[in-house]
Amino acid sequence: MRPGEATSSGQAQGMPPRSEGSWLQDIVDSNDTYVRNLPLYKAADNGELEATSSFLDENPDALTADLTQDGDTALHVAVLAGHVRIVEELVKRMTSQDLAIKKKDGSTALNFAAVGGVTEIARYLVEKNRELLCIPNEYSHLPVIVAALYGHRDLVQYLYTETPIEEFSPARNQGAMLLTTCIIDEFYDIALDLVHCYPELALAEDPEGDTALHTLAEKPSAFPSGAQLALWQQWVYNCIHVHQINQAGDIETPHEGQANQRNMGAIGVFHHLRAMFWKGLKLLVPGFTGIYELKLTHKQAQELLSFICREISTLGDSQIRKLQLDKAIFAAVRNGIVEFIIEMMRNYPAALWTYDQLDRNIFFVAAKQRQEKIFSLIYRTGAKRNALATSWDKESNNILHQAAFLAPSSQLDRVSGAALQMQRELQWFKEVERIIQPKFREMHNNYRKTPRALFTDQHHRLVDEGEKWTKETAQSFTVVAALIVTIMFAAAFTAPGGYDDAGHPHFLRYNSFLIFMISDAVSLFSSTTSLLTFLGILTSRYREEDFLKTLPTKLMIGLSALFFSIVTMMITFGISLFIVLQERIRWVSFPIILLGSLPVTLFALLQFPLLVEIFLSTYGPGIFDKPKKSWFNFKSF
């Protein structure tokens, strides 16, 4: 019995209070116990199995004794340290009731195992005492929830399958807490299984007031629109086949009826072979597994979102108002989750007319947050677009005012260089300007600002930064272009091999000499073009409109001409060496080609991505998606 327990027991029975000396003696005895059991603590913490077993053989009472002032037993220490063999030995020596001993903070050994994340340790504890699965910690969290909070995927899977499903019923807070935590950790298969077992959890609030819908709205990485993939990764992603998700959230096997399971037939065999093919690629192709898991996550998250939205469609208006759907919708808009908005509109058409506290609809917020995928949905609203695009908020800002505000830094950082960032801002302003009524272009807000005046006021610093970035870039390339002009001009009058008495080059009749002269001339002309283009950039006026087409086009011409001049310069250099050395060293062409390609390749790797980005942002398909086919059925709006 601990000192505190003894005191309360004695006072309850009317016994006289203990003396100060008695308290001191208890403290001394407690310290003596800690000191005496210190070797057990060290052995369990350091993973020394033999030392732990020997100490317990000599001191059996130490098996369940408190080794620290917080009430840690040897089992708590070994579990938290993750020593599987010691835990196994301790569990064999303890009774099932001993395993349920709690620390002073209310944590059992299984709660500690949930923190550590070692599934094998949890399995030993559960096999000895299954009641541990249902014992919460001081925060009323079951072990499976603790494991989910720490992101231990395998342990969560094991504890979830072992915990009685009744523990997650809507009548308790455990199910909603586990659901939102699994969404945060992207354990969507478990989340799907939960909502299929208890559909009410799809709309239930956890102890912190969050729902599954609100949590999904803050997870752009759970959907394809939030994935940033390279070109080859996107191609692999599109080619990967992921099986249909069944009700338990398991997509490894398709969800089929009993008749189909008994008699798969040719179609079933085909699906099985296709599954085997994709599993083989996961093992053989480097990087394939990560992309496969990404698409698997997206498919599970989409299925979970669809299930939640279907549940919402069954509710009445009063129930929907209590869910505060507007917060989830605008959170999804800010995060650019277009799949969320589309699914919500399919099942709850009134979401199109949702307004925030400033009386802004989803397209107003999409324009201000620069979420082009969501803004592009306005083209599919038909005649409703006029009403959606011609309203204004509480500050009298129309949708063009929203586009006139400076974009969030997170969106600007997606574009390289201040000049291209300014171009992207102008593209947004021009696109929004195109869809509104002409009178709204001159509309004043509460601060007496028209959209154009607000745009200029918000972007003057970005214009200055764009001018600085463009000039610095042009100056750097001007130096390179001038050097190439100088070199190639001199090379034109310095023929390899020298001249004869009549002043004609010795190798004039050689085909290689003809290639030398042509590549020299092309390099000279292209470098001169590049030099003049960059000089034109340096002398530009740098108006706002210049960043839309003029300056990017000049940059493209200058970079392309410079790259072409470097290529032809290396050809000129390589041919001249070949002409001089071909009689003496016949194999000289191969190393010349190899070495000459190195600077060209280096320049391409460093500058070609910038050239491609400028071209796509200026003359590409654009950032706004206007497909002919609708993404979803607008009759439901």
XYZ file of C-alpha atoms in Angstrom:
637
model
C 0.000 0.000 0.000
C 1.368 3.424 -1.005
C 1.767 6.193 1.621
C -1.120 8.215 0.260
C -3.435 5.197 0.251
C -2.543 4.344 3.823
C -3.276 7.855 4.988
C -6.658 8.035 3.356
C -7.544 4.586 4.701
C -6.552 5.458 8.261
C -8.457 8.743 8.289
C -11.548 7.024 6.937
C -11.534 4.657 9.904
C -11.102 7.469 12.411
C -7.495 6.545 13.176
C -5.236 9.293 14.445
C -3.053 11.014 11.848
C 0.370 9.602 11.312
C 3.342 11.432 12.707
C 5.887 13.297 10.627
C 8.456 10.636 11.450
C 6.205 7.958 9.992
C 5.958 9.896 6.720
C 9.705 10.259 6.530
C 10.122 6.555 7.166
C 7.777 5.749 4.263
C 9.806 7.984 1.974
C 13.023 6.324 3.057
C 11.504 2.869 2.527
C 10.265 3.893 -0.913
C 13.685 5.186 -1.888
C 15.251 1.989 -0.623
C 12.894 0.013 -2.869
C 13.831 2.090 -5.918
C 17.534 1.673 -5.167
C 17.158 -2.062 -4.576
C 15.313 -2.521 -7.892
C 17.561 -0.202 -9.856
C 19.488 -3.111 -11.486
C 16.166 -4.442 -12.827
C 15.298 -1.048 -14.273
C 18.674 -0.780 -16.013
C 18.533 -4.329 -17.339
C 15.003 -3.917 -18.724
C 15.828 -0.526 -20.234
C 19.082 -1.690 -21.848
C 17.676 -4.947 -23.226
C 19.759 -7.287 -21.046
C 17.646 -10.445 -20.948
C 19.934 -12.581 -18.796
C 20.370 -9.855 -16.186
C 16.608 -9.295 -16.077
C 15.836 -12.996 -15.650
C 18.506 -13.469 -12.967
C 17.272 -10.511 -10.937
C 13.660 -11.703 -11.082
C 14.683 -15.216 -10.084
C 16.258 -13.802 -6.953
C 13.591 -11.127 -6.369
C 10.183 -12.382 -7.595
C 8.368 -9.522 -5.873
C 10.131 -7.025 -8.135
C 8.128 -8.302 -11.125
C 5.217 -5.928 -10.434
C 7.016 -3.445 -8.187
C 7.177 0.265 -8.985
C 10.631 1.020 -10.371
C 10.074 4.780 -10.628
C 8.037 7.393 -8.845
C 5.662 7.460 -11.812
C 4.684 3.845 -11.174
C 6.655 2.216 -14.003
C 7.040 -1.540 -13.661
C 9.675 -3.598 -15.423
C 7.087 -4.359 -18.123
C 6.399 -0.672 -18.735
C 10.122 0.025 -19.039
C 10.791 -2.859 -21.442
C 7.736 -2.100 -23.599
C 8.622 1.572 -23.976
C 12.237 0.657 -24.790
C 11.012 -1.803 -27.435
C 12.856 -4.900 -26.201
C 10.746 -7.755 -27.560
C 12.558 -10.680 -25.889
C 12.433 -9.088 -22.449
C 8.730 -8.327 -22.854
C 8.132 -11.927 -23.856
C 9.944 -13.144 -20.740
C 8.071 -10.746 -18.441
C 4.679 -11.653 -19.920
C 5.365 -15.360 -19.273
C 6.044 -14.621 -15.608
C 3.042 -12.324 -15.076
C -0.645 -13.068 -14.736
C -3.233 -11.449 -16.976
C -4.227 -9.169 -14.089
C -0.608 -8.050 -13.704
C -0.559 -6.900 -17.326
C -3.387 -4.470 -16.581
C -1.372 -2.575 -13.959
C -1.478 1.141 -14.705
C 1.055 3.853 -14.137
C 0.064 6.832 -12.073
C -1.037 8.574 -15.271
C -3.404 5.685 -16.077
C -1.399 4.054 -18.899
C -1.172 0.292 -19.233
C 1.666 -1.569 -20.881
C -0.395 -1.819 -24.088
C -0.761 1.959 -24.131
C 3.028 2.125 -23.961
C 3.290 -0.417 -26.765
C 0.981 1.779 -28.857
C 3.390 4.668 -28.361
C 6.442 2.567 -29.253
C 4.848 1.008 -32.317
C 6.301 -2.519 -32.020
C 3.523 -4.842 -33.193
C 5.144 -7.996 -31.814
C 5.158 -6.562 -28.299
C 1.482 -5.648 -28.571
C 0.691 -9.153 -29.777
C 2.296 -10.741 -26.696
C 0.268 -8.483 -24.399
C -3.049 -8.984 -26.204
C -2.694 -12.759 -26.363
C -2.234 -12.847 -22.596
C -4.995 -10.357 -21.746
C -7.434 -9.162 -24.414
C -9.081 -6.778 -21.971
C -6.102 -4.450 -22.451
C -7.558 -3.491 -25.833
C -10.484 -1.761 -24.149
C -8.602 0.039 -21.335
C -8.123 3.739 -22.216
C -5.319 5.978 -21.026
C -5.663 9.198 -19.053
C -6.989 10.997 -22.147
C -9.696 8.353 -22.679
C -7.919 7.028 -25.782
C -7.921 3.327 -26.543
C -4.575 1.748 -27.478
C -5.540 1.627 -31.171
C -6.164 5.381 -31.101
C -2.840 6.001 -29.363
C -1.088 3.978 -32.074
C -2.902 5.993 -34.751
C -1.911 9.273 -33.110
C 1.726 8.190 -33.388
C 1.263 7.010 -36.991
C 2.148 3.327 -36.524
C 0.443 1.779 -39.550
C 1.042 -1.928 -38.880
C 0.210 -1.669 -35.196
C -3.006 0.237 -35.898
C -4.033 -2.462 -38.367
C -3.405 -5.195 -35.804
C -5.084 -3.443 -32.863
C -8.079 -2.469 -34.986
C -8.716 -6.054 -36.046
C -8.389 -7.271 -32.452
C -10.418 -4.567 -30.699
C -14.151 -5.384 -30.389
C -16.015 -3.388 -33.005
C -18.548 -2.289 -30.394
C -15.889 -0.026 -28.884
C -16.198 2.224 -31.955
C -19.957 2.659 -31.907
C -21.303 6.230 -32.322
C -22.529 6.120 -28.732
C -18.892 6.454 -27.679
C -16.303 8.977 -28.813
C -13.724 6.352 -29.681
C -15.003 5.646 -33.199
C -15.105 9.273 -34.325
C -11.668 9.909 -32.830
C -10.176 6.891 -34.581
C -11.814 7.892 -37.873
C -10.413 11.426 -37.956
C -7.003 10.223 -36.764
C -6.853 7.578 -39.493
C -7.683 10.238 -42.092
C -4.867 12.434 -40.820
C -2.456 9.485 -40.997
C -3.890 8.414 -44.396
C -5.069 5.011 -43.145
C -8.070 5.181 -45.438
C -8.721 1.434 -45.561
C -9.385 1.436 -41.817
C -11.459 4.605 -42.112
C -13.567 2.994 -44.836
C -14.150 -0.097 -42.753
C -15.243 2.067 -39.819
C -17.845 4.033 -41.746
C -19.202 0.883 -43.371
C -19.639 -0.699 -39.944
C -21.135 2.452 -38.432
C -22.349 4.898 -41.135
C -23.246 7.415 -38.425
C -19.509 7.958 -37.819
C -19.210 9.608 -41.226
C -20.835 12.742 -39.806
C -19.946 12.368 -36.126
C -17.690 14.807 -34.263
C -14.653 13.624 -32.360
C -13.836 15.025 -28.877
C -11.993 17.915 -30.535
C -15.024 18.898 -32.642
C -13.655 17.643 -35.968
C -15.545 15.450 -38.419
C -14.276 13.177 -41.149
C -15.469 15.655 -43.795
C -13.624 18.610 -42.262
C -10.488 16.510 -41.865
C -10.571 15.423 -45.511
C -10.983 19.056 -46.565
C -7.571 19.767 -44.998
C -5.847 16.853 -46.787
C -4.944 17.924 -50.352
C -2.363 15.127 -50.502
C -5.207 12.583 -50.305
C -6.410 13.445 -53.814
C -4.849 13.537 -57.290
C -5.166 17.333 -57.503
C -2.732 17.661 -54.604
C -0.055 15.364 -56.058
C 3.024 16.998 -57.571
C 4.375 14.375 -59.977
C 7.073 14.527 -62.610
C 6.106 13.786 -66.211
C 7.196 10.144 -66.103
C 5.590 9.658 -62.706
C 2.304 11.054 -64.008
C 2.459 8.666 -66.960
C 3.061 5.683 -64.659
C 0.286 6.932 -62.343
C -2.200 7.040 -65.234
C -1.231 3.548 -66.395
C -1.536 1.884 -63.001
C -4.698 -0.104 -62.423
C -6.132 -0.233 -58.913
C -8.863 -2.721 -58.143
C -12.331 -1.792 -57.018
C -12.597 -1.088 -53.322
C -14.882 -3.370 -51.356
C -16.872 -2.466 -48.283
C -14.026 -3.173 -45.909
C -11.755 -0.735 -47.706
C -9.532 -3.542 -48.993
C -8.653 -3.080 -52.644
C -6.325 -6.026 -52.978
C -9.311 -8.171 -54.032
C -12.303 -6.865 -55.951
C -15.660 -6.708 -54.185
C -17.845 -9.231 -55.938
C -21.055 -11.046 -55.203
C -21.169 -14.613 -53.909
C -22.167 -16.015 -57.289
C -19.216 -14.376 -58.959
C -16.873 -15.583 -56.226
C -17.992 -19.188 -56.785
C -17.745 -18.958 -60.551
C -15.329 -16.277 -61.691
C -15.189 -17.398 -65.322
C -12.996 -15.788 -67.944
C -13.498 -12.271 -66.612
C -12.415 -13.301 -63.136
C -9.300 -14.991 -64.481
C -8.464 -11.852 -66.453
C -8.764 -9.676 -63.332
C -6.598 -12.107 -61.405
C -3.870 -12.097 -64.061
C -3.961 -8.328 -64.249
C -3.580 -8.102 -60.478
C -0.613 -10.455 -60.635
C 0.950 -8.306 -63.354
C 0.730 -5.103 -61.325
C 2.023 -6.793 -58.195
C 4.994 -8.069 -60.194
C 5.746 -4.553 -61.415
C 5.669 -3.305 -57.830
C 8.508 -5.690 -57.016
C 10.588 -5.274 -60.175
C 10.364 -1.595 -61.179
C 12.166 0.919 -58.919
C 9.892 3.712 -57.719
C 6.784 1.912 -58.936
C 5.692 0.877 -55.447
C 5.538 4.467 -54.229
C 3.389 5.573 -57.161
C 1.142 2.529 -56.768
C 0.632 3.261 -53.075
C -0.083 6.891 -53.917
C -2.837 5.961 -56.360
C -4.164 3.423 -53.879
C -4.382 6.161 -51.255
C -6.162 8.490 -53.658
C -8.707 5.834 -54.592
C -9.462 4.989 -50.974
C -9.772 8.665 -50.024
C -12.125 9.274 -52.954
C -14.289 6.325 -51.913
C -14.405 7.610 -48.337
C -15.384 11.093 -49.542
C -18.098 9.644 -51.764
C -19.520 7.649 -48.862
C -19.624 10.726 -46.612
C -21.276 12.852 -49.301
C -23.903 10.180 -49.887
C -24.695 10.267 -46.177
C -25.044 14.046 -46.363
C -27.509 13.754 -49.244
C -29.898 11.854 -46.949
C -30.071 14.648 -44.365
C -32.567 17.463 -44.012
C -31.705 21.164 -44.170
C -31.648 21.599 -40.400
C -29.266 18.681 -39.965
C -27.006 19.962 -42.744
C -26.782 23.384 -41.100
C -25.551 21.760 -37.906
C -22.717 20.083 -39.827
C -21.230 23.474 -40.816
C -20.578 22.293 -44.348
C -19.519 25.785 -45.401
C -16.338 25.504 -43.322
C -15.410 22.198 -44.937
C -16.238 23.465 -48.441
C -14.156 26.628 -48.151
C -11.310 24.709 -46.535
C -11.301 22.437 -49.590
C -11.333 25.494 -51.872
C -8.364 27.058 -50.082
C -6.475 23.777 -50.388
C -7.409 23.331 -54.045
C -9.158 19.960 -53.610
C -11.288 20.019 -56.737
C -12.394 16.404 -56.203
C -13.966 17.451 -52.899
C -15.991 20.227 -54.529
C -17.104 18.043 -57.430
C -18.245 15.215 -55.162
C -20.041 17.638 -52.885
C -21.896 19.189 -55.818
C -22.927 15.787 -57.115
C -24.569 14.827 -53.851
C -25.494 18.255 -52.463
C -26.165 20.688 -55.362
C -26.838 23.574 -52.963
C -23.102 23.622 -52.199
C -22.696 25.716 -55.345
C -24.442 28.585 -53.556
C -22.455 28.381 -50.339
C -21.144 31.700 -49.009
C -18.565 32.469 -46.344
C -18.689 35.131 -43.641
C -17.752 37.849 -46.147
C -20.516 36.798 -48.578
C -18.032 35.247 -51.022
C -18.973 32.142 -52.993
C -16.576 29.325 -53.791
C -15.422 30.937 -57.049
C -14.621 34.217 -55.305
C -12.428 32.355 -52.831
C -10.920 30.212 -55.598
C -9.939 33.361 -57.496
C -8.361 34.978 -54.456
C -6.541 31.797 -53.436
C -5.465 31.154 -57.074
C -6.972 27.672 -57.226
C -7.399 27.377 -60.982
C -8.794 23.844 -60.971
C -11.703 24.867 -58.775
C -12.216 28.170 -60.575
C -12.425 26.282 -63.888
C -15.622 24.640 -62.647
C -17.406 27.949 -63.256
C -17.286 27.251 -67.008
C -19.495 24.207 -66.440
C -22.230 25.966 -64.525
C -24.040 27.144 -67.635
C -26.283 30.156 -67.161
C -25.631 30.106 -63.433
C -22.205 31.576 -64.177
C -23.701 35.033 -64.653
C -25.175 35.056 -61.162
C -22.069 33.549 -59.587
C -19.629 35.946 -61.257
C -21.571 39.202 -60.890
C -22.109 39.375 -57.150
C -19.920 41.130 -54.572
C -18.880 40.629 -50.965
C -19.397 42.759 -47.857
C -16.555 45.083 -48.884
C -18.051 45.539 -52.378
C -15.282 43.493 -53.959
C -16.475 41.644 -57.040
C -14.774 38.572 -58.455
C -12.331 40.720 -60.456
C -11.288 42.463 -57.249
C -10.518 39.020 -55.828
C -8.213 38.322 -58.771
C -6.593 41.729 -58.278
C -5.333 40.839 -54.801
C -1.795 39.479 -54.606
C -1.750 35.676 -54.649
C -0.782 33.771 -51.488
C 2.943 33.117 -51.246
C 2.333 29.357 -51.401
C 0.854 29.787 -54.882
C 3.457 32.272 -56.103
C 6.288 29.960 -55.078
C 5.028 27.340 -57.528
C 6.293 29.570 -60.373
C 10.007 30.240 -61.015
C 11.155 33.845 -60.928
C 9.337 37.062 -60.157
C 8.752 37.802 -63.871
C 6.848 34.568 -64.428
C 4.995 35.091 -61.161
C 3.839 38.475 -62.460
C 2.825 36.813 -65.723
C 0.722 34.283 -63.810
C -0.995 37.094 -61.906
C -1.820 38.881 -65.156
C -3.192 35.666 -66.648
C -5.515 35.303 -63.690
C -6.682 38.918 -63.919
C -7.281 38.722 -67.678
C -9.187 35.431 -67.420
C -11.517 36.673 -64.684
C -11.952 39.960 -66.541
C -13.129 38.011 -69.586
C -16.064 36.298 -67.841
C -17.625 39.267 -66.021
C -19.933 41.984 -67.280
C -18.108 45.102 -68.586
C -19.605 47.388 -65.941
C -18.031 45.317 -63.150
C -14.554 46.098 -64.514
C -14.959 49.708 -63.345
C -16.798 48.921 -60.106
C -15.423 50.575 -56.953
C -15.139 48.731 -53.657
C -15.532 50.278 -50.218
C -12.000 51.684 -50.466
C -12.787 53.433 -53.782
C -10.595 51.049 -55.752
C -11.424 49.659 -59.162
C -10.100 46.160 -59.916
C -7.317 47.565 -62.141
C -6.285 50.132 -59.526
C -6.307 47.460 -56.841
C -4.196 45.176 -59.057
C -1.593 47.891 -59.590
C -1.514 48.751 -55.902
C -1.142 45.099 -54.851
C 1.512 44.168 -57.423
C 3.849 47.150 -57.590
C 6.458 45.347 -55.502
C 6.186 42.198 -57.616
C 6.681 44.333 -60.748
C 9.891 45.751 -59.273
C 11.099 42.271 -58.322
C 10.216 40.983 -61.794
C 12.163 43.805 -63.411
C 15.171 43.080 -61.216
C 15.032 39.316 -61.894
C 14.671 39.808 -65.661
C 17.522 42.314 -65.876
C 19.862 40.145 -63.821
C 19.038 37.140 -65.990
C 19.519 39.116 -69.208
C 22.817 40.593 -68.013
C 24.220 37.145 -67.207
C 23.311 35.757 -70.614
C 24.515 38.907 -72.387
C 28.050 38.296 -71.150
C 27.989 34.711 -72.439
C 26.540 35.741 -75.806
C 29.141 38.491 -76.243
C 31.978 36.047 -75.570
C 30.621 33.598 -78.143
C 30.274 36.393 -80.734
C 33.897 37.385 -80.182
C 35.212 33.820 -80.403
C 33.224 32.801 -83.469
C 34.041 36.016 -85.340
C 37.758 35.368 -84.817
C 37.395 31.683 -85.736
C 35.838 32.619 -89.090
C 39.164 34.119 -90.242
C 41.413 31.483 -88.646
C 41.058 28.391 -90.818
C 42.365 25.148 -89.313
C 45.525 23.963 -91.113
C 46.458 27.446 -92.308
C 46.472 28.926 -95.836
C 48.423 28.270 -99.021
C 50.432 30.841 -100.970
C 47.323 32.028 -102.780
C 45.544 32.675 -99.484
C 43.186 29.707 -99.731
C 42.677 27.334 -96.761
C 44.549 24.079 -97.154
C 41.441 22.013 -96.344
C 39.033 24.067 -98.471
C 37.935 21.052 -100.541
C 37.245 18.867 -97.507
C 33.619 18.287 -96.446
C 34.648 18.672 -92.842
C 35.920 22.199 -93.589
C 32.529 23.071 -95.088
C 30.856 21.887 -91.868
C 33.339 23.990 -89.910
C 32.442 27.176 -91.773
C 28.688 26.571 -91.679
C 28.622 25.829 -87.929
C 30.845 28.858 -87.273
C 28.538 31.142 -89.218
C 25.404 29.742 -87.566
C 26.975 30.113 -84.124
C 27.968 33.702 -84.885
C 24.515 34.652 -86.181
C 22.610 32.943 -83.359
C 24.830 34.403 -80.618
C 24.437 37.858 -82.166
C 20.663 37.382 -82.181
C 20.789 36.314 -78.553
C 22.944 39.302 -77.626
C 20.618 41.783 -79.306
C 17.552 40.146 -77.736
C 18.958 40.385 -74.229
C 19.959 43.995 -74.870
C 16.358 44.621 -75.870
C 15.230 43.131 -72.554
C 17.562 45.424 -70.639
C 16.095 48.504 -72.334
C 12.416 47.507 -71.917
C 9.980 49.795 -70.075
C 8.743 47.028 -67.770
C 5.077 47.930 -67.719
C 2.664 45.509 -66.139
C 1.420 44.323 -69.523
C 4.973 43.600 -70.726
C 5.193 40.653 -68.341
C 2.269 38.923 -70.039
C 3.770 38.269 -73.500
C 6.560 40.654 -74.494
C 9.236 39.923 -71.913
C 8.669 36.131 -71.764
C 8.842 35.956 -75.569
C 12.120 37.875 -75.617
C 13.529 35.600 -72.934
C 12.555 32.531 -74.964
C 14.154 33.890 -78.137
C 17.331 34.881 -76.318
C 17.693 31.565 -74.499
C 16.925 29.501 -77.595
C 19.404 31.433 -79.718
C 22.061 31.198 -77.008
C 21.577 27.464 -76.655
C 21.799 27.006 -80.433
C 24.966 29.101 -80.578
C 26.618 26.992 -77.870
C 25.747 23.788 -79.734
C 27.145 25.064 -83.045
C 30.197 26.519 -81.288
C 31.066 23.096 -79.890
C 30.526 21.589 -83.340
C 32.929 24.174 -84.799
C 35.521 23.411 -82.147
C 35.176 19.652 -82.582
C 35.411 19.826 -86.402
C 38.530 21.986 -86.248
C 40.251 19.441 -84.009
C 39.150 16.630 -86.294
C 40.548 18.380 -89.375
C 43.926 18.970 -87.761
C 44.338 15.537 -86.121
C 42.574 13.168 -88.507
C 45.750 12.184 -90.361
C 47.637 11.373 -87.176
C 44.912 10.085 -84.816
C 42.007 8.540 -86.747
C 39.933 7.678 -83.673
C 39.940 11.270 -82.451
C 36.319 11.893 -83.527
C 34.777 9.819 -80.759
C 36.380 11.566 -77.743
C 35.795 14.938 -79.436
C 32.074 14.227 -79.749
C 31.932 12.930 -76.187
C 33.750 15.891 -74.649
C 31.980 18.442 -76.835
C 28.584 17.190 -75.711
C 29.351 17.765 -72.012
C 28.991 21.600 -71.935
C 25.948 21.395 -74.208
C 24.319 18.834 -71.926
C 25.193 20.861 -68.818
C 23.661 24.017 -70.258
C 20.556 22.096 -71.283
C 20.114 20.584 -67.833
C 20.529 23.946 -66.106
C 18.613 26.270 -68.436
C 16.289 24.118 -70.546
C 13.705 23.667 -67.727
C 13.434 27.459 -67.488
C 12.960 27.717 -71.247
C 10.252 25.049 -71.186
C 8.475 26.728 -68.278
C 8.484 30.094 -70.055
C 7.128 28.525 -73.236
C 4.354 26.605 -71.483
C 3.291 29.553 -69.351
C 3.203 31.876 -72.392
C 2.039 29.714 -75.297
C 0.904 26.529 -73.573
C -2.668 25.334 -73.032
C -3.056 27.630 -70.020
C -3.746 27.029 -66.367
C -7.533 27.065 -66.727
C -9.185 23.811 -67.661
C -11.957 24.136 -70.236
C -12.673 20.612 -71.501
C -15.612 19.971 -73.762
C -16.864 17.114 -71.617
C -18.340 17.896 -68.229
C -16.643 16.504 -65.138
C -19.947 15.916 -63.437
C -23.662 16.153 -64.105
C -24.762 19.753 -63.793
C -28.427 18.817 -63.889
C -28.002 18.058 -60.198
C -26.981 21.645 -59.429
